PDB file of C-alpha atoms and ligand atoms in Angstrom:
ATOM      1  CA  UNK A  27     -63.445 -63.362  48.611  1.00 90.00           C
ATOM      2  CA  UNK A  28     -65.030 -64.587  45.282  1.00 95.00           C
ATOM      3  CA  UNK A  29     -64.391 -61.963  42.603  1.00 97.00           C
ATOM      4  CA  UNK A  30     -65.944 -61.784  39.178  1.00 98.00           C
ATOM      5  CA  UNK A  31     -66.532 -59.661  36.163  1.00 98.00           C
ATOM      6  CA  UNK A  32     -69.540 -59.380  33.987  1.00 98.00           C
ATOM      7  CA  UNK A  33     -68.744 -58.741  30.508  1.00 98.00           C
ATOM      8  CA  UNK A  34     -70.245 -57.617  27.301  1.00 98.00           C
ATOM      9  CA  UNK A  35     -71.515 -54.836  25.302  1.00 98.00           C
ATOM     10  CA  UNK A  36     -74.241 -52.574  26.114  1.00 96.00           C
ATOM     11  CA  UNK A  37     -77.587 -53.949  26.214  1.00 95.00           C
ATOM     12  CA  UNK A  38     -76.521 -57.362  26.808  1.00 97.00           C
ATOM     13  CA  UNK A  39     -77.815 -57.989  29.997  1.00 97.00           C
ATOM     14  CA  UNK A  40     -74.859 -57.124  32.351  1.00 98.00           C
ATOM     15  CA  UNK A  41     -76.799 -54.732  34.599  1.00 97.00           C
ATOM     16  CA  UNK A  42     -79.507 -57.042  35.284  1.00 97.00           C
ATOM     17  CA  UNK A  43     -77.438 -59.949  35.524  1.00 98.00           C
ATOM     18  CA  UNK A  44     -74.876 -59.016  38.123  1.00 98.00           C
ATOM     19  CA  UNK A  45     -77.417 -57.754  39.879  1.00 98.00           C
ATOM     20  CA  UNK A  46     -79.132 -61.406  40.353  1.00 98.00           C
ATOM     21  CA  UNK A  47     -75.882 -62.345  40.761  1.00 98.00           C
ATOM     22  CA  UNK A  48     -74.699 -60.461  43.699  1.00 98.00           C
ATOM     23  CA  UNK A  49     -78.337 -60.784  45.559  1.00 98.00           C
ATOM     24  CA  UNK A  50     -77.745 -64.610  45.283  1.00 97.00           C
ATOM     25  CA  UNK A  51     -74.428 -65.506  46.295  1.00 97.00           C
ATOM     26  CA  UNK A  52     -73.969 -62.252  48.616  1.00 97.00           C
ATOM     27  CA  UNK A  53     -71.635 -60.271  46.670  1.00 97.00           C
ATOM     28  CA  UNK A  54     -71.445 -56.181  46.347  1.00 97.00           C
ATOM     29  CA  UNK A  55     -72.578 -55.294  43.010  1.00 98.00           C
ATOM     30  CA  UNK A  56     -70.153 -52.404  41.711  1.00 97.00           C
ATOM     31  CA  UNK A  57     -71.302 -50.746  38.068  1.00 98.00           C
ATOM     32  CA  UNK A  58     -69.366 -48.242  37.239  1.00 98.00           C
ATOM     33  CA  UNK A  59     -72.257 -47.235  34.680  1.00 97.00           C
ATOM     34  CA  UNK A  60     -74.726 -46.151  38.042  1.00 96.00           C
ATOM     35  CA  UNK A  61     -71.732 -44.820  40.004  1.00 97.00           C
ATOM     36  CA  UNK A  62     -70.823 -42.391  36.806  1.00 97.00           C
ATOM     37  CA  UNK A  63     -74.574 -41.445  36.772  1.00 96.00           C
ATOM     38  CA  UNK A  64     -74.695 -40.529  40.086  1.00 97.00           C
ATOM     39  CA  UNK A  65     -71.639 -38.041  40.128  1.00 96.00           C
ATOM     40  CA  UNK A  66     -73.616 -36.819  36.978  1.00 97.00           C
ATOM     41  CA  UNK A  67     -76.552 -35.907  38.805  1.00 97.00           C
ATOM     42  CA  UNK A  68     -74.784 -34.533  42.123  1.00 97.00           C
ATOM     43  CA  UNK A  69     -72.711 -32.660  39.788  1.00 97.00           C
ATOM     44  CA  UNK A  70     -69.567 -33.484  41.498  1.00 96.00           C
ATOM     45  CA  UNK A  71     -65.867 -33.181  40.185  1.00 94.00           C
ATOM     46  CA  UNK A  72     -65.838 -36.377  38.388  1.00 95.00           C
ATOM     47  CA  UNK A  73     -69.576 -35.885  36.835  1.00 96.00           C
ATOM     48  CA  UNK A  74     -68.619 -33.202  35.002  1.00 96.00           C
ATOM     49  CA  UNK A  75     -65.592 -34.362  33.666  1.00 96.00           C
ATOM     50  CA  UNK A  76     -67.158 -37.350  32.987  1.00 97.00           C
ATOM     51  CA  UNK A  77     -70.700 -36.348  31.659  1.00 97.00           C
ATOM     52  CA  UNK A  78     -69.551 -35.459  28.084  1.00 96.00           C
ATOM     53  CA  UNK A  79     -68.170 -38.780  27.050  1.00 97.00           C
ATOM     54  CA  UNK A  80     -71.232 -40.273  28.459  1.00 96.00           C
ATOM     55  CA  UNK A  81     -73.276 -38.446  26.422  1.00 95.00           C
ATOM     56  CA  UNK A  82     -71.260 -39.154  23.450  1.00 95.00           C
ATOM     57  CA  UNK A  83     -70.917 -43.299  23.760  1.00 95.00           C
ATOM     58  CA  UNK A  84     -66.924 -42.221  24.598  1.00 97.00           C
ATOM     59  CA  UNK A  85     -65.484 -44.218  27.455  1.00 98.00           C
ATOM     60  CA  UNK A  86     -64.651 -42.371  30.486  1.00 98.00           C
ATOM     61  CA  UNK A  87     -60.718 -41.584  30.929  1.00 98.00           C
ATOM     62  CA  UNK A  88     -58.785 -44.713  32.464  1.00 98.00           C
ATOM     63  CA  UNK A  89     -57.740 -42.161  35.396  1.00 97.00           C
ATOM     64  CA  UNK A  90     -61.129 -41.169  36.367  1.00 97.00           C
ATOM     65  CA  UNK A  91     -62.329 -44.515  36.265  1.00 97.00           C
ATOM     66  CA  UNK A  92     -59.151 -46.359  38.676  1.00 96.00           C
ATOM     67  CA  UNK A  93     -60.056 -43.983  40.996  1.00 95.00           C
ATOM     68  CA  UNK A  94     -63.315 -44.620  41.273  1.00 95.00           C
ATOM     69  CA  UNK A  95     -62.433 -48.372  41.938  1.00 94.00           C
ATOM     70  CA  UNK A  96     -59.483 -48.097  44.245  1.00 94.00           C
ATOM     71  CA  UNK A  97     -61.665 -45.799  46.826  1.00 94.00           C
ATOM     72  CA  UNK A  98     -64.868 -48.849  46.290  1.00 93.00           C
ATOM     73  CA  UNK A  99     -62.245 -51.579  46.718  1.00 91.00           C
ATOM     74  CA  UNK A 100     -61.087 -49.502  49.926  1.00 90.00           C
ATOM     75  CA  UNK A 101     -64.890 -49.238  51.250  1.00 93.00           C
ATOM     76  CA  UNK A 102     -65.519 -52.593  50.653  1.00 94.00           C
ATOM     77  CA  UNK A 103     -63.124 -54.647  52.478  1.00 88.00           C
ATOM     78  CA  UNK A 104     -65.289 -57.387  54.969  1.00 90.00           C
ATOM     79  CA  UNK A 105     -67.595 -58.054  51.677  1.00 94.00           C
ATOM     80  CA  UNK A 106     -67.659 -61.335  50.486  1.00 95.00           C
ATOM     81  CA  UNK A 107     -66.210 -60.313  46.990  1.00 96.00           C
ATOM     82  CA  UNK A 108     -67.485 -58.018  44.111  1.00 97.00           C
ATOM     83  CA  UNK A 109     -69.944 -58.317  40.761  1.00 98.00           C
ATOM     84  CA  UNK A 110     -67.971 -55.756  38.485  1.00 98.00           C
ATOM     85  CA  UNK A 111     -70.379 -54.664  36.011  1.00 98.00           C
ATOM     86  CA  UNK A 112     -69.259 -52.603  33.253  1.00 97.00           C
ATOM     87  CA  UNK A 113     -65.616 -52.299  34.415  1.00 98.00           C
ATOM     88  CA  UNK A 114     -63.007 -53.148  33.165  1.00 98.00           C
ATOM     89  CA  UNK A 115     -63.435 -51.850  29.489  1.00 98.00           C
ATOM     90  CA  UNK A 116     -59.910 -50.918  28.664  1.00 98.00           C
ATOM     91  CA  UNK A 117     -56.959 -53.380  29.122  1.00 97.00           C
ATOM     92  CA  UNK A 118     -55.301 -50.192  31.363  1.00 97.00           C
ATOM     93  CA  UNK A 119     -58.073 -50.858  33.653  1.00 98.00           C
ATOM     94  CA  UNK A 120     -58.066 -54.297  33.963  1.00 98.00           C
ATOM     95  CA  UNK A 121     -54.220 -54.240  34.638  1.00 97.00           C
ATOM     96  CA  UNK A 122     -54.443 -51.798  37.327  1.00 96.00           C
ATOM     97  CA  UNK A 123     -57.515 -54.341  38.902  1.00 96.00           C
ATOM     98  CA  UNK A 124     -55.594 -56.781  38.589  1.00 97.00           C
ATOM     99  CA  UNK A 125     -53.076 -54.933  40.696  1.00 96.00           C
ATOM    100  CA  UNK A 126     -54.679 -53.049  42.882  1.00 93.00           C
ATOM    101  CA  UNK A 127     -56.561 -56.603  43.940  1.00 93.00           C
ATOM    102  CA  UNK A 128     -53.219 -58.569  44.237  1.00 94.00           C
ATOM    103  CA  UNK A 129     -52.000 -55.720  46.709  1.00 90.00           C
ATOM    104  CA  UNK A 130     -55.013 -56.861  49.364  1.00 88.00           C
ATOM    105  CA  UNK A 131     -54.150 -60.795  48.068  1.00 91.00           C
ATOM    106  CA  UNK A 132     -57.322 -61.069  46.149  1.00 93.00           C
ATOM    107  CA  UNK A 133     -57.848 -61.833  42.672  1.00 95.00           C
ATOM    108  CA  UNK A 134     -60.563 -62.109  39.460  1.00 97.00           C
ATOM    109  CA  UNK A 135     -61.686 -65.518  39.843  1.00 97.00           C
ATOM    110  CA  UNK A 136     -64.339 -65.805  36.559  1.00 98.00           C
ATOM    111  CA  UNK A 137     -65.410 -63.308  33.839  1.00 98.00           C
ATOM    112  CA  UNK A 138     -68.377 -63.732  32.537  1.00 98.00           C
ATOM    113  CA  UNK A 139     -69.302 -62.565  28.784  1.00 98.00           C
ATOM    114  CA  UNK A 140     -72.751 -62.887  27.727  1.00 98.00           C
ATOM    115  CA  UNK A 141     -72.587 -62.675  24.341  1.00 98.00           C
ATOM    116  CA  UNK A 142     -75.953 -61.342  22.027  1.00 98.00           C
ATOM    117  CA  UNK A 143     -75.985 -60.626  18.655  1.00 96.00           C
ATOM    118  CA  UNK A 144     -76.233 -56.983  16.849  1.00 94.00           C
ATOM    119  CA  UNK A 145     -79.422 -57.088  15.848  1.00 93.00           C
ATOM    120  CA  UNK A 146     -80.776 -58.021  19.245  1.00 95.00           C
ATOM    121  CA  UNK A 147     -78.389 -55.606  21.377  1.00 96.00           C
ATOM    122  CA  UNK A 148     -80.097 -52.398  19.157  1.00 92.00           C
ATOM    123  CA  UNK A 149     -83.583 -53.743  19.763  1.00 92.00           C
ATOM    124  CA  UNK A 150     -82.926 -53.594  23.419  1.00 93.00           C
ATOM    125  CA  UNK A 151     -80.837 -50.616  23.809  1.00 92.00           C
ATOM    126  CA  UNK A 152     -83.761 -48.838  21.674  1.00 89.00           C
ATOM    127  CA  UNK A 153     -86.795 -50.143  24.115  1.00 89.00           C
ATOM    128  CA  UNK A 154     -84.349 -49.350  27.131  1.00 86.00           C
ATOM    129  CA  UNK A 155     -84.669 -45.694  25.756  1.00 82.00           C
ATOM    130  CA  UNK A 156     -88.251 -45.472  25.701  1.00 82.00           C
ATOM    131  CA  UNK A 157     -88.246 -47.559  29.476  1.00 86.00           C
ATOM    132  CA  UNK A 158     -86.145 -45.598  31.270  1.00 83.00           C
ATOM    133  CA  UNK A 159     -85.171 -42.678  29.294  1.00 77.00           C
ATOM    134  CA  UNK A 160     -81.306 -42.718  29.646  1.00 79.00           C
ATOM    135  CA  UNK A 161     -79.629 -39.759  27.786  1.00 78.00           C
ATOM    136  CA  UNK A 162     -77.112 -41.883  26.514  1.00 84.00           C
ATOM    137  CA  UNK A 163     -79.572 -44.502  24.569  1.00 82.00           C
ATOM    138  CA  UNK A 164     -80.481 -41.918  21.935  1.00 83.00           C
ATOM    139  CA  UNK A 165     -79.912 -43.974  18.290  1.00 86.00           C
ATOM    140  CA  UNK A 166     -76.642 -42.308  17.112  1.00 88.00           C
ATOM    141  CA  UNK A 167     -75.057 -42.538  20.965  1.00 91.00           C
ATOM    142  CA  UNK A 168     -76.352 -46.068  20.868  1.00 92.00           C
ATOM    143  CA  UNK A 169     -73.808 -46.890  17.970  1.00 93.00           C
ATOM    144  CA  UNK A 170     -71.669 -45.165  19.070  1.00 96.00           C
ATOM    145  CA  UNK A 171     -71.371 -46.873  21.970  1.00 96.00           C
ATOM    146  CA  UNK A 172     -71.565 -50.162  20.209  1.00 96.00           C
ATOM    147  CA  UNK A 173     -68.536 -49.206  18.470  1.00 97.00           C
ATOM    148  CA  UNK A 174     -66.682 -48.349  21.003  1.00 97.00           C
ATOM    149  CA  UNK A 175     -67.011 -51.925  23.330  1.00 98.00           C
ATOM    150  CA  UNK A 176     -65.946 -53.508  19.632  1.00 97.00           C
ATOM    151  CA  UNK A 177     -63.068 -51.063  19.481  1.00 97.00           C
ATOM    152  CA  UNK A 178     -61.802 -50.758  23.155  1.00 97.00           C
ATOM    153  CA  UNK A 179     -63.611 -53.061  25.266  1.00 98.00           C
ATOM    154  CA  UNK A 180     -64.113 -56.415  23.591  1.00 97.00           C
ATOM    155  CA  UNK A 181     -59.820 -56.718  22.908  1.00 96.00           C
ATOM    156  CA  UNK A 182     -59.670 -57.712  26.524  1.00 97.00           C
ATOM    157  CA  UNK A 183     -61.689 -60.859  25.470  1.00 98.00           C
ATOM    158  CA  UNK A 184     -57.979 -62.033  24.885  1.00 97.00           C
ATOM    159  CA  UNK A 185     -56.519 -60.911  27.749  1.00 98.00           C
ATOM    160  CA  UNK A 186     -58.682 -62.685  30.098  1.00 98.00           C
ATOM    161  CA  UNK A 187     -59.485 -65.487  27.760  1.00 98.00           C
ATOM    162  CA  UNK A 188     -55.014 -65.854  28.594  1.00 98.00           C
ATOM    163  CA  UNK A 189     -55.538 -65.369  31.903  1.00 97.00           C
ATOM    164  CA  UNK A 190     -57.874 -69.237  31.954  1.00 97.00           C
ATOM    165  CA  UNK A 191     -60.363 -67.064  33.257  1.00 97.00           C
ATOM    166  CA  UNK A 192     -63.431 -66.318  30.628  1.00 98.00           C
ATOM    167  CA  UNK A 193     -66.337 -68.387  30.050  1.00 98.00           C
ATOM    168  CA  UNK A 194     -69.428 -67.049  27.631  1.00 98.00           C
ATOM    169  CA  UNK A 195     -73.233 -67.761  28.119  1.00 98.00           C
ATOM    170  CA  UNK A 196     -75.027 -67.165  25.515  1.00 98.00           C
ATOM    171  CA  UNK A 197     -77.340 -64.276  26.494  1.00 97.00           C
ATOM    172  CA  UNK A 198     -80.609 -64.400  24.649  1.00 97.00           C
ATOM    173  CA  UNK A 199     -83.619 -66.533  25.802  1.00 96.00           C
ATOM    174  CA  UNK A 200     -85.840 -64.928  29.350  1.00 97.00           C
ATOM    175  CA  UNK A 201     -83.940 -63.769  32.031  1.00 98.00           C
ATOM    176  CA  UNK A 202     -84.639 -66.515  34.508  1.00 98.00           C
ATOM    177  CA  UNK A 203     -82.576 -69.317  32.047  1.00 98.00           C
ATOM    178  CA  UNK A 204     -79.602 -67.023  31.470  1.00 98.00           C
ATOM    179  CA  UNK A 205     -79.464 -66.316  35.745  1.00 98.00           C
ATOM    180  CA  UNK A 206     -79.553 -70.146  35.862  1.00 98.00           C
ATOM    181  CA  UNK A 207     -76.558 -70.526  33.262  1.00 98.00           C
ATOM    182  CA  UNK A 208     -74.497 -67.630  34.973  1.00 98.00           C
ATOM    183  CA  UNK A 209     -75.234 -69.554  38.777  1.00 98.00           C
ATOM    184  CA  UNK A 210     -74.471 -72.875  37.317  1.00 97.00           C
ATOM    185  CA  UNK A 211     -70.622 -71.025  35.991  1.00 97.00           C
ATOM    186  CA  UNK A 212     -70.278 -69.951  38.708  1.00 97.00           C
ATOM    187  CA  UNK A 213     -71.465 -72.902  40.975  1.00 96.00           C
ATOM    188  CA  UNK A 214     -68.444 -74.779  39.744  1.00 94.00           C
ATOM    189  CA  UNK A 215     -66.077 -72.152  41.877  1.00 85.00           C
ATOM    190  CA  UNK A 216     -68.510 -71.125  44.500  1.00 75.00           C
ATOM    191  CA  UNK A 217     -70.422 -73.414  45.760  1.00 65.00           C
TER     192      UNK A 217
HETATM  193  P1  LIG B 421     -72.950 -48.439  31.354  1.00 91.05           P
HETATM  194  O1  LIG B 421     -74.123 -48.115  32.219  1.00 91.05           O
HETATM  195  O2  LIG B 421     -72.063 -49.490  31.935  1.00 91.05           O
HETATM  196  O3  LIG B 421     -73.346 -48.761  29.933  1.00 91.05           O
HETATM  197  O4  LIG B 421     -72.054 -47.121  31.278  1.00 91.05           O
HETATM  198  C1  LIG B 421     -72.565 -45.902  30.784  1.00 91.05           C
HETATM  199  C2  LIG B 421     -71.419 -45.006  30.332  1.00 91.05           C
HETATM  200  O5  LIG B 421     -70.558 -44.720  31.438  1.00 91.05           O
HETATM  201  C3  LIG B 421     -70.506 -45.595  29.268  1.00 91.05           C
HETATM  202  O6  LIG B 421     -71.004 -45.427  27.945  1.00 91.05           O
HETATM  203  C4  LIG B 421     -69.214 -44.816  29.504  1.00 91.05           C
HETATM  204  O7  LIG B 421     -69.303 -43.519  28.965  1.00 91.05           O
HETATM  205  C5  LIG B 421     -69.196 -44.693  31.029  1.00 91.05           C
HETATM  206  N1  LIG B 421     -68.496 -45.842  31.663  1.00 91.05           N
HETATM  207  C6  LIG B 421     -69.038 -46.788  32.479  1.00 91.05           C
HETATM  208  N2  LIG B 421     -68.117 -47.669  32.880  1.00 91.05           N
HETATM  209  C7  LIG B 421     -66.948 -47.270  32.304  1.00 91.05           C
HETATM  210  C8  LIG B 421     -65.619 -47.766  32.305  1.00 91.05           C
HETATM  211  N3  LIG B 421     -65.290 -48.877  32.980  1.00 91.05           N
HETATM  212  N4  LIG B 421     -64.684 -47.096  31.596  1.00 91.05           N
HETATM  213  C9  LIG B 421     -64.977 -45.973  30.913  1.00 91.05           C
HETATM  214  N5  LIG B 421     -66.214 -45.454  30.847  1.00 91.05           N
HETATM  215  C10 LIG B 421     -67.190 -46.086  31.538  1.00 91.05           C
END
């Protein structure tokens, strides 16, 4: 299985990305992001625990979200490997991925961080909100959320940067040349 993680803050292209990603080398594409939203709008357990941080640009509790991946890790196991997109964002969960993928003898091969400036990542998170109308891409959740990848998310930089694992594509230019980068990266371990 071929494993990787798609990394970055919000409005940098992960969604899209991973999702060219999985559709060309035949990977499941797991974002935590759309899995949240949908036990938001079934109203399940989990949604409403977790729909409040969402609407605040707070990350989801570490708890909430393992548990979300163990049981996709569990439904998943004759894929050829997994896109993670939007998860890990706390070094908790990327330990217990770490884990929970050495217990089936599979591991992160490649993270991916597309990296975008400030400027560029509000221009796009704002245009997202007119586009599709997500309740969390209001301006003041929008910096909020920006905050909180720099505060909580982007430390793991270091942790998989350690791990010999991290490479970063510069993610501004059309969509087609950043897919190219990303399949070229990834290319060199998956031919
Ligand atoms: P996204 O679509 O990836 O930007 O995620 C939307 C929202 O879902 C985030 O702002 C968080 O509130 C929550 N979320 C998604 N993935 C995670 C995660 N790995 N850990 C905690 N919260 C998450």
């Amino acid at each position: 299985m071929f494993n990787l993680v798609m990394f970055g803050p919000p409005g940098a292209g992960k969604g899209t990305q991973s999702l060219r990603i999985a559709q060309r080398f035949q990977l499941k594409h797991i974002s935590t992001g759309d899995i949240l939203r949908e036990e938001v709008r079934r109203e399940s357990l989990c949604g409403k625990l977790a729909r409040d941080y969402m609407d605040k640009g707070m990350l989801v509790p570490d708890e909430i979200l393992v548990n979300i991946l163990r049981q996709v890790v569990e439904e998943n196991r004759y894929v050829n490997g997994f896109v993670f997109d939007g998860f890990p964002r706390t070094l908790v969960q990327a330990e217990e991925l770490d884990q929970m993928l050495e217990r089936e003898k599979l591991m992160i091969k490649l993270v991916l961080e597309l990296e975008v400036n400030e400027d560029e990542l509000v221009n796009r998170l704002v245009k997202r909100a007119t586009d599709q109308g997500r309740s969390d891409d209001k301006p003041e959740v929008i910096r909020r959320r920006l905050e909180t990848y720099h505060n909580q998310t982007e430390p793991l930089l270091h942790y998989f940067r350690n791990q010999g694992k991290l490479v970063t594509v510069h993610g501004v230019g059309t969509i087609d040349h950043i897919s190219d980068m990303l399949y070229r990266e990834i290319e060199k371990f998956h031919p």
